[in-house]
CSV table of N, CA and C in Angstrom, one decimal:
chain,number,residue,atom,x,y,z
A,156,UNK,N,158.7,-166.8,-123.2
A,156,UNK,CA,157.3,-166.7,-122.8
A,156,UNK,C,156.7,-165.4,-123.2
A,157,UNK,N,157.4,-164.4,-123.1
A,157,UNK,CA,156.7,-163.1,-123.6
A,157,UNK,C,156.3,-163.1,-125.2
A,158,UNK,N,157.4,-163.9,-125.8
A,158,UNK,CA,157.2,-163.6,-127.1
A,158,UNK,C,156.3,-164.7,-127.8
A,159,UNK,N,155.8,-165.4,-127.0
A,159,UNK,CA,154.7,-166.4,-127.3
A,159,UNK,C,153.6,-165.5,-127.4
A,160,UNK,N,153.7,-165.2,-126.0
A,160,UNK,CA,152.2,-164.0,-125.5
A,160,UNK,C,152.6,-163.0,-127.0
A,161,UNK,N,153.4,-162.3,-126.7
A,161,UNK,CA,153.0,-161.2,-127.9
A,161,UNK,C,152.5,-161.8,-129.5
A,162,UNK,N,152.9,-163.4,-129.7
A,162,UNK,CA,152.7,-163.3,-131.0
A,162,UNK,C,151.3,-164.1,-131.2
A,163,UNK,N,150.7,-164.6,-129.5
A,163,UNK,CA,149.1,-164.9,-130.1
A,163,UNK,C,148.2,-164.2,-129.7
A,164,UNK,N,148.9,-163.0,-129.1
A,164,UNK,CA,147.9,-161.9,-128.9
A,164,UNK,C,148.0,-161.3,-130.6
A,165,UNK,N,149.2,-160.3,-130.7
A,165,UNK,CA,148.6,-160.6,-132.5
A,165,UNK,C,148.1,-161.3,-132.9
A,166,UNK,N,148.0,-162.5,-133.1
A,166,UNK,CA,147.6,-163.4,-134.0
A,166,UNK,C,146.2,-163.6,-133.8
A,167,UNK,N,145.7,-163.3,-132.9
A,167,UNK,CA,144.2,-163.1,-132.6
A,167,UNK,C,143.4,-161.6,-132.9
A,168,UNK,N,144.4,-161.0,-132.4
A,168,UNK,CA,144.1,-159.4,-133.2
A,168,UNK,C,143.8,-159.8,-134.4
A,169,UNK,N,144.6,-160.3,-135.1
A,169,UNK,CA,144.6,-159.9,-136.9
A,169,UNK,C,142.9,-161.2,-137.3
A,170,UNK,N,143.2,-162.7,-136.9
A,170,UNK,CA,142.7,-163.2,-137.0
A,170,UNK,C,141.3,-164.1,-136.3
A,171,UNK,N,141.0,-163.4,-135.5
A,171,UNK,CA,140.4,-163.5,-134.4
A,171,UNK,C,139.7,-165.3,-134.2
A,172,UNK,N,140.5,-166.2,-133.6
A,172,UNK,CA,140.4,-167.2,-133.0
A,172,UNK,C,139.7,-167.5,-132.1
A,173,UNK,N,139.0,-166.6,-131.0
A,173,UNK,CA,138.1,-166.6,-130.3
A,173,UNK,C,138.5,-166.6,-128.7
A,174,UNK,N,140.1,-166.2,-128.8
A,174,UNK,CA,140.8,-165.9,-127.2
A,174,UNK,C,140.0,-164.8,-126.6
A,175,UNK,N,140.0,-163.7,-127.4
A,175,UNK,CA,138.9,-162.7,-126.7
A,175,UNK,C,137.9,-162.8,-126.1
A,176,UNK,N,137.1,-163.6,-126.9
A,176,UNK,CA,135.8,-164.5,-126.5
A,176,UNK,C,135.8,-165.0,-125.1
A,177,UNK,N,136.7,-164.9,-124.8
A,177,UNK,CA,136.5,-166.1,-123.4
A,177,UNK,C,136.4,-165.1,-122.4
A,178,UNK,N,136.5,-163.6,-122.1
A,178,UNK,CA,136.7,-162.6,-121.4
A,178,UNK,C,135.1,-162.1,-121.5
A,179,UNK,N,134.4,-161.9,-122.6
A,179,UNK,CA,133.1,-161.4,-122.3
A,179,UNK,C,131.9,-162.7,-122.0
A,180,UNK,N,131.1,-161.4,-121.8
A,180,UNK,CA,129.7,-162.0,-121.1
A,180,UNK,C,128.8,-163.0,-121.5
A,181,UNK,N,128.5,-164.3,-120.7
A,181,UNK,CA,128.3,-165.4,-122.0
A,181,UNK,C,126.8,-165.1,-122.7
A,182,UNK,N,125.8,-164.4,-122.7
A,182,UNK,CA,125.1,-164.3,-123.0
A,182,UNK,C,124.9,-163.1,-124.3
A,183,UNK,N,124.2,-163.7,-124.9
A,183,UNK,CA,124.7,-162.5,-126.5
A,183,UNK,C,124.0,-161.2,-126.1
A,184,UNK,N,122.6,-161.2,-125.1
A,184,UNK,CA,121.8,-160.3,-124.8
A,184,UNK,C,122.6,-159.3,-123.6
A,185,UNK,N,123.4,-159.8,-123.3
A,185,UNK,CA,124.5,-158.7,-122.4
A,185,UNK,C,125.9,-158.4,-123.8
A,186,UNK,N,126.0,-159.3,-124.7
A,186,UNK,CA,127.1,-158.8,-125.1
A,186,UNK,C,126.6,-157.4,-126.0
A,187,UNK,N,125.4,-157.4,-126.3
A,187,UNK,CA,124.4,-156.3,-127.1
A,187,UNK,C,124.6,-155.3,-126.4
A,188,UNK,N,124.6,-154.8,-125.0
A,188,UNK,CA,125.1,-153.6,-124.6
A,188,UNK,C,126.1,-153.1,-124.7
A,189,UNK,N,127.3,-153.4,-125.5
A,189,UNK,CA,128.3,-152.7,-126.2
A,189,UNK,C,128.2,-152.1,-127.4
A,190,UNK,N,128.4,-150.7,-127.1
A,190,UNK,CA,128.4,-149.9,-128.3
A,190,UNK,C,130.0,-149.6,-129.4
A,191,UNK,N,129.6,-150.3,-130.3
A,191,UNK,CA,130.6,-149.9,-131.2
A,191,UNK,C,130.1,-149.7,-132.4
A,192,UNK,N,131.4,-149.3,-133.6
A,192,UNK,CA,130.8,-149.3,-134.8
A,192,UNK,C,131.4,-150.8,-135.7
A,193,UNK,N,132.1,-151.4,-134.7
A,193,UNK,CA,132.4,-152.9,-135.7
A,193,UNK,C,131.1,-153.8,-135.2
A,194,UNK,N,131.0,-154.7,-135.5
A,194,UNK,CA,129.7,-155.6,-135.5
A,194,UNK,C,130.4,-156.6,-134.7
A,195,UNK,N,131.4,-156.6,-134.5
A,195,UNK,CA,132.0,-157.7,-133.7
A,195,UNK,C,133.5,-157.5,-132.7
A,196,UNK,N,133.6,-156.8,-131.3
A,196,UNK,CA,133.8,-156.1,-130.5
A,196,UNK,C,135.2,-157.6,-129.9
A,197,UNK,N,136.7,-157.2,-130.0
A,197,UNK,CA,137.2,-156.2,-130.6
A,197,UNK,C,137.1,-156.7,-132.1
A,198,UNK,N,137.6,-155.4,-132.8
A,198,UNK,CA,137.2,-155.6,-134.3
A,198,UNK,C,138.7,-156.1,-134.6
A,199,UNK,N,138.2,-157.0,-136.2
A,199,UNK,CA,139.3,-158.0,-136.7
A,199,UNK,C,140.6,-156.6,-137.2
A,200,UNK,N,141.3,-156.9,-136.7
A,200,UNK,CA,142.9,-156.2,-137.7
A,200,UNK,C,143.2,-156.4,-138.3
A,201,UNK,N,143.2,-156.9,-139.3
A,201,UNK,CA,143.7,-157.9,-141.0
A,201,UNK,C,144.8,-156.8,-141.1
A,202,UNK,N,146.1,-157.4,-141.2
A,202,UNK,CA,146.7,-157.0,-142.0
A,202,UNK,C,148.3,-156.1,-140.6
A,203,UNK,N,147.6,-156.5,-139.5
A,203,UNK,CA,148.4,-155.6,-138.8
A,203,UNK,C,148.8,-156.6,-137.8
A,204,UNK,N,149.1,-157.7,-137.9
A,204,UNK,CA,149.9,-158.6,-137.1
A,204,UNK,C,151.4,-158.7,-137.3
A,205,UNK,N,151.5,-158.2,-138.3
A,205,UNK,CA,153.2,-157.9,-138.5
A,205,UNK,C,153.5,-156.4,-137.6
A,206,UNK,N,152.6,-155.9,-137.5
A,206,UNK,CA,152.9,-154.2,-137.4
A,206,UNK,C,153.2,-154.5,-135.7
A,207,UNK,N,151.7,-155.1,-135.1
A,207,UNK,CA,151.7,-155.7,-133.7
A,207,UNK,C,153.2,-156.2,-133.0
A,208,UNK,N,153.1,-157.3,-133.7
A,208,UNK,CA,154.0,-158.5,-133.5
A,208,UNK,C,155.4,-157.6,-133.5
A,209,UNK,N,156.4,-156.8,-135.1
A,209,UNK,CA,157.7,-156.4,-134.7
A,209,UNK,C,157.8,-155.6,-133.7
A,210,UNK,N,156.9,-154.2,-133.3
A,210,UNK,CA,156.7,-153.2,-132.3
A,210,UNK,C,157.1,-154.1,-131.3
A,211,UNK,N,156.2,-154.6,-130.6
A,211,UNK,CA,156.3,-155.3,-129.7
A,211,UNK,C,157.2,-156.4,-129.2
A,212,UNK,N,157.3,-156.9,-130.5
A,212,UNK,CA,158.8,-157.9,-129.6
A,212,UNK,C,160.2,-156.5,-130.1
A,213,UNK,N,160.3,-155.9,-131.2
A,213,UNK,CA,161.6,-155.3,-131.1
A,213,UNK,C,161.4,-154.5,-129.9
A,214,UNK,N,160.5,-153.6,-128.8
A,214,UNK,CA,160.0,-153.2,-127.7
A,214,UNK,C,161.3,-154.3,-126.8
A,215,UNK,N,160.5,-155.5,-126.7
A,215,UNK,CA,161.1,-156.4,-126.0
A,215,UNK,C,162.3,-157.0,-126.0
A,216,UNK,N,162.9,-157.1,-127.1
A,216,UNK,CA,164.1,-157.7,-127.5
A,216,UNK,C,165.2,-156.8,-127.3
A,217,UNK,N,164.7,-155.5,-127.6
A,217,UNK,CA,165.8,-154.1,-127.4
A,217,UNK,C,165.9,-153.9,-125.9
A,218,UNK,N,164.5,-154.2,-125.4
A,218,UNK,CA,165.3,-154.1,-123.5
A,218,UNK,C,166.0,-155.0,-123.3
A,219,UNK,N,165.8,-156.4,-123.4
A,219,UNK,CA,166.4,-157.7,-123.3
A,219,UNK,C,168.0,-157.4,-123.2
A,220,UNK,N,168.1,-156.9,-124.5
A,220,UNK,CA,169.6,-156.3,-125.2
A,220,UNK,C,170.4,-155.0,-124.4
A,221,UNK,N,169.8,-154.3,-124.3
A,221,UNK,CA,170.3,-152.8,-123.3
A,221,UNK,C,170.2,-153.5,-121.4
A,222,UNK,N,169.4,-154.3,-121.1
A,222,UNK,CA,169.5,-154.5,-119.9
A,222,UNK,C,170.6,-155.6,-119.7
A,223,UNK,N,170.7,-156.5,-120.5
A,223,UNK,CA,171.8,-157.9,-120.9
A,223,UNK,C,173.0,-157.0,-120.6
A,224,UNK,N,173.2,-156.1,-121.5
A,224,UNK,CA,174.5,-155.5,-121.7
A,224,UNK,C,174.9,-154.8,-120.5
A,225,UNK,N,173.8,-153.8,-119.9
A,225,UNK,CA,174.4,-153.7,-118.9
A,225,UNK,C,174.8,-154.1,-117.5
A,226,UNK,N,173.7,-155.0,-117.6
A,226,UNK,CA,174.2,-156.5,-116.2
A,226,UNK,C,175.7,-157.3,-116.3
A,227,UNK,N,175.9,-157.6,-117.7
A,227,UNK,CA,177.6,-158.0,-118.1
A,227,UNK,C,178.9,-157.0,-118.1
A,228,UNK,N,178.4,-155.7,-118.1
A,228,UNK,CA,179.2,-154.9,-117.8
A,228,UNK,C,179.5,-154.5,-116.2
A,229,UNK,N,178.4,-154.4,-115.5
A,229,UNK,CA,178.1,-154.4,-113.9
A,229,UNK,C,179.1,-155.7,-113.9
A,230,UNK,N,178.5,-156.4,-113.7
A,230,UNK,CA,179.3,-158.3,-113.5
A,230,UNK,C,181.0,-157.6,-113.7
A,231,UNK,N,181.7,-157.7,-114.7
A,231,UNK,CA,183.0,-157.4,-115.6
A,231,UNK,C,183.6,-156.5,-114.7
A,232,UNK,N,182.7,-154.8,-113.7
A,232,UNK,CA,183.1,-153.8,-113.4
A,232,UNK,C,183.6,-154.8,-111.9
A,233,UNK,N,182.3,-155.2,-111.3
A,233,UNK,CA,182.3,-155.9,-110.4
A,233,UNK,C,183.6,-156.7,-110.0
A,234,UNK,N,184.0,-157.7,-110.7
A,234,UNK,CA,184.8,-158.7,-110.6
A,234,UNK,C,186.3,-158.1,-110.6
A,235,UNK,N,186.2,-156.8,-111.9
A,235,UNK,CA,187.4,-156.1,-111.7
A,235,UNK,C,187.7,-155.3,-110.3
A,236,UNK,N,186.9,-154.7,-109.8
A,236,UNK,CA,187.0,-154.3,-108.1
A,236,UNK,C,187.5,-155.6,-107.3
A,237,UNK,N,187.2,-156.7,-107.3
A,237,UNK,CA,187.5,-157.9,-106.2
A,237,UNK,C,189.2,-158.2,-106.3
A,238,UNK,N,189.5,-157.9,-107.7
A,238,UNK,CA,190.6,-158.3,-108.0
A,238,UNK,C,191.4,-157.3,-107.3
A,239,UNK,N,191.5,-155.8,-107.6
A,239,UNK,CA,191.7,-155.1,-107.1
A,239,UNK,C,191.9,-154.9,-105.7
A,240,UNK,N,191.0,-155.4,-105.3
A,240,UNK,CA,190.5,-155.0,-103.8
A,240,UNK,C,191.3,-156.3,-103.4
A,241,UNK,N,192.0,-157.2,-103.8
A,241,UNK,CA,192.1,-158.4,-103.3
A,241,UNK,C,193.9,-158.4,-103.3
A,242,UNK,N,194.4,-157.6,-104.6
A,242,UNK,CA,196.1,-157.1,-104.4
A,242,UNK,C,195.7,-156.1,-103.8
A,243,UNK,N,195.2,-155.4,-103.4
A,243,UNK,CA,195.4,-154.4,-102.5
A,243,UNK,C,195.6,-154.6,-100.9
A,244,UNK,N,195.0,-155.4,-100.5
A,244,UNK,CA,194.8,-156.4,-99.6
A,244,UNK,C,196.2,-156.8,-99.4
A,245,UNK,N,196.7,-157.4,-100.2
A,245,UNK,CA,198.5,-158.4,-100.5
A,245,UNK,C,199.4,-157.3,-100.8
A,246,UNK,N,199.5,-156.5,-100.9
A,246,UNK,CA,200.1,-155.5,-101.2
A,246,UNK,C,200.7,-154.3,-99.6
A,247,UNK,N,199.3,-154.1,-99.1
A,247,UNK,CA,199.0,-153.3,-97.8
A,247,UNK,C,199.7,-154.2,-96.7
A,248,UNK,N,199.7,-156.0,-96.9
A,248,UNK,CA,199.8,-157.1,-95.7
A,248,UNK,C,201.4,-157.2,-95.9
A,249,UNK,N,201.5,-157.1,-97.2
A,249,UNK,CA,203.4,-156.7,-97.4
A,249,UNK,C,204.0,-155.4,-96.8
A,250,UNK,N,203.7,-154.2,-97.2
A,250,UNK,CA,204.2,-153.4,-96.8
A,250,UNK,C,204.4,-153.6,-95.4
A,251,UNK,N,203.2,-153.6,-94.7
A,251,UNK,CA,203.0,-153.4,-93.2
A,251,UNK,C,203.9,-154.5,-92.4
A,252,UNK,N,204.9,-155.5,-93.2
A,252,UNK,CA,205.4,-156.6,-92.6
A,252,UNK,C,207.2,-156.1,-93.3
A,253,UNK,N,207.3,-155.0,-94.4
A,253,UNK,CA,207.9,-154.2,-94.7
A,253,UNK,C,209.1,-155.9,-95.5
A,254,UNK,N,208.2,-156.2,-96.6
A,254,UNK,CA,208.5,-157.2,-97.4
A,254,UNK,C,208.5,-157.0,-98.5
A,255,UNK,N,209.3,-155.7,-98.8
A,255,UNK,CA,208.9,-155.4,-100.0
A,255,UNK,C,209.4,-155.5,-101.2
A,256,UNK,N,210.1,-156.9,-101.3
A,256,UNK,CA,210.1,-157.8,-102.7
A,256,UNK,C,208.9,-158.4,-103.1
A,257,UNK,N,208.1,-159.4,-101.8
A,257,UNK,CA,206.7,-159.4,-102.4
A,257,UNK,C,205.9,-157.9,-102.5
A,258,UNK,N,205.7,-157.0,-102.1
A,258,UNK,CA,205.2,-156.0,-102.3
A,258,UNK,C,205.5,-155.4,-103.6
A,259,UNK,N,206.4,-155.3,-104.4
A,259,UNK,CA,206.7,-155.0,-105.6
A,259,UNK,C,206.4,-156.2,-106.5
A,260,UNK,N,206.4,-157.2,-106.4
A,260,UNK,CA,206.2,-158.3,-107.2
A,260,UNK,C,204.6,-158.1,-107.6
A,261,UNK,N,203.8,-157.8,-106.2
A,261,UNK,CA,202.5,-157.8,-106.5
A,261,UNK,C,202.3,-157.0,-107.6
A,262,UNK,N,202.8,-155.6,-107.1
A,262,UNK,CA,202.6,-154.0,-108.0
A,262,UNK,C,202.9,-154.7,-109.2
A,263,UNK,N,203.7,-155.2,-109.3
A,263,UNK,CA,204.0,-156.1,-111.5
A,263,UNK,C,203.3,-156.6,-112.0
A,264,UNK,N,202.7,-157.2,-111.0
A,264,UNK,CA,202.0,-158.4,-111.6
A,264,UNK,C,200.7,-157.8,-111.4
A,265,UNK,N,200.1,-156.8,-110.7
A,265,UNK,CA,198.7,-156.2,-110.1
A,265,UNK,C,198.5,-155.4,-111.6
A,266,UNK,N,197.3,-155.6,-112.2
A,266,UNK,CA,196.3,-154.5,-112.6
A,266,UNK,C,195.7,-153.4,-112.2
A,267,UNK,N,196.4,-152.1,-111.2
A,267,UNK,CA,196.0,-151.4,-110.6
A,267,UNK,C,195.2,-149.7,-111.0
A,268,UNK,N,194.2,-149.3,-110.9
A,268,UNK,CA,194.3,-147.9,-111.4
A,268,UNK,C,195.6,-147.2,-111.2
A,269,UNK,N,195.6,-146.4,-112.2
A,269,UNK,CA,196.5,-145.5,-111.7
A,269,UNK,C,196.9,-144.7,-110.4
A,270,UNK,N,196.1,-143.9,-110.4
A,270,UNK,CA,196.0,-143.3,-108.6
A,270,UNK,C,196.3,-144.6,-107.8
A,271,UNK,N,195.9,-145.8,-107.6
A,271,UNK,CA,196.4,-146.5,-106.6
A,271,UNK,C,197.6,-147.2,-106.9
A,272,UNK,N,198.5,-147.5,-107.8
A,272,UNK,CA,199.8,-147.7,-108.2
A,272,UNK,C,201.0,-147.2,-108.1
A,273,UNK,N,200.7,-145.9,-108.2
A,273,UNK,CA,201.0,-144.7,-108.3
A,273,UNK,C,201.3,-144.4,-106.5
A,274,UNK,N,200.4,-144.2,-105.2
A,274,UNK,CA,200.5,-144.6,-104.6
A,274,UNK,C,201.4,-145.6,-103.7
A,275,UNK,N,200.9,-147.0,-104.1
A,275,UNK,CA,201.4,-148.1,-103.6
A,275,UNK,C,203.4,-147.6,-104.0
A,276,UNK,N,203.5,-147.4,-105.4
A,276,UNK,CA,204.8,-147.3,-105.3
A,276,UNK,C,205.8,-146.5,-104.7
A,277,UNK,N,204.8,-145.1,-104.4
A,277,UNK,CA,205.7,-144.2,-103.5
A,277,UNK,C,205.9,-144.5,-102.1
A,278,UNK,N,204.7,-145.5,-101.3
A,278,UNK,CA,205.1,-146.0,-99.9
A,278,UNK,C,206.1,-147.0,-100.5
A,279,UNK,N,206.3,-148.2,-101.4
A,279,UNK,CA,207.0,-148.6,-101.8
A,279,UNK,C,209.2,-148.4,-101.7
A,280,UNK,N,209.0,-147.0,-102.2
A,280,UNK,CA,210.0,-146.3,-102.5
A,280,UNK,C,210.6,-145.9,-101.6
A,281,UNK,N,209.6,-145.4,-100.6
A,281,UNK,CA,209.8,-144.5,-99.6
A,281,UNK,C,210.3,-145.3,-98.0
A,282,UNK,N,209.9,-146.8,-97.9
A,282,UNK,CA,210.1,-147.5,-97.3
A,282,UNK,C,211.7,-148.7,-97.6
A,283,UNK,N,211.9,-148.4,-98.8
A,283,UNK,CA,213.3,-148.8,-99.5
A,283,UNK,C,214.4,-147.9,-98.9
A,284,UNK,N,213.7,-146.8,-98.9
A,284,UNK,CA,214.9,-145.3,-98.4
A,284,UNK,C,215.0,-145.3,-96.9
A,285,UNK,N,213.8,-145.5,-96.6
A,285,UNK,CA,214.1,-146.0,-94.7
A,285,UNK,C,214.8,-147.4,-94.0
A,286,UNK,N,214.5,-148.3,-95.2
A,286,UNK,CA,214.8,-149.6,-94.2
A,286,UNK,C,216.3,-149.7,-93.6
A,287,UNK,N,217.4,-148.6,-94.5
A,287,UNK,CA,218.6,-149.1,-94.0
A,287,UNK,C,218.9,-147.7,-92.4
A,288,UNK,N,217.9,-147.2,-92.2
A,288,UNK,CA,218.2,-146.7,-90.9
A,288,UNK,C,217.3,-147.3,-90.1
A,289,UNK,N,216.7,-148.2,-90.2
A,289,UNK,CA,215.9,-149.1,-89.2
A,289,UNK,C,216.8,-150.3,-88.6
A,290,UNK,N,216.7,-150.6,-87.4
A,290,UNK,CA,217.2,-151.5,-86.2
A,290,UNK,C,216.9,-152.5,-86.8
A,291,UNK,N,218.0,-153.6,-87.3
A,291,UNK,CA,217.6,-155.1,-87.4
A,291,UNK,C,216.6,-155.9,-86.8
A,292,UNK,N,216.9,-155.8,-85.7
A,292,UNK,CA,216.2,-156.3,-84.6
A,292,UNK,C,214.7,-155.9,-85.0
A,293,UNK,N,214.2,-155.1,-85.6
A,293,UNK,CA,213.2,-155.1,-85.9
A,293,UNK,C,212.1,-156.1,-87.0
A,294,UNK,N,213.5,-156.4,-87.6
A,294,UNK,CA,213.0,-157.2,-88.9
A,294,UNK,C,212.9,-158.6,-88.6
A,295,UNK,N,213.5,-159.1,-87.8
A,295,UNK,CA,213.5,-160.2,-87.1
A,295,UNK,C,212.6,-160.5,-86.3
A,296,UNK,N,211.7,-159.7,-86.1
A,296,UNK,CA,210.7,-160.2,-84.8
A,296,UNK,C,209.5,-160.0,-85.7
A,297,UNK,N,209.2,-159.3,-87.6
A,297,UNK,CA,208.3,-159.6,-88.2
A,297,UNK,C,208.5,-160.3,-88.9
A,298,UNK,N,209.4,-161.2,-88.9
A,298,UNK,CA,209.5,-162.5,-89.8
A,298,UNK,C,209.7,-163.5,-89.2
């Protein structure tokens, strides 16, 4: 739609079709009190409907393109947090149930930043090194 508008607004600039026309005053004796030096207000552009037209749509097409790009990258950053946020979730529900075959399975299989892998593995580790001084009885009443 824009690039319609932009190319018969040129196209009237350069060749004037009489779209302008429809905006002034219908009487010639009022259009007479405009002062210019073309005889015919606005004046024809010959020659500058290419100049109009690229400005204006490359104007248009380059936001189109910079704002496209970065809405798909938002989206992409976006989706990659859910994922994240969603083994992290499965991960945290393992440990805390001290299951930590699935809880390492996840970390393998998880795309995690660093810092939080890095993490997850040392409660991981750390909870390997405790479980054999922990009371059975304990494990049995979270499973």
């Amino acid at each position: 739609m824009v690039t319609t508008y932009l190319f018969i607004a040129a196209t009237e600039s350069t060749f004037r079709f009489g779209l302008y026309d429809w905006s002034y005053l219908p009487s010639q004796k009022d259009r007479a009190k405009f002062v210019s030096v073309c005889t015919d207000i606005p004046c024809k552009n010959t020659g500058a409907i290419m100049d109009l037209l690229l400005v204006q749509l490359a104007v248009f097409l380059l936001d189109f393109y910079f704002t496209r790009t970065f809405a798909t990258g938002m989206y992409t950053e976006h989706e990659k947090m859910n994922r994240v946020i969603a083994a992290t979730e499965e991960i945290a529900s393992s440990l805390s149930q001290f299951d930590l075959a699935s809880a390492e399975a996840i970390l393998n299989t998880a795309s995690l930043p660093d810092p939080l892998d890095t993490a997850f593995r040392s409660i991981l580790s750390n909870l390997e090194m405790y479980r054999p001084y922990l009371p059975d009885a304990l494990f049995a009443q979270m499973h």
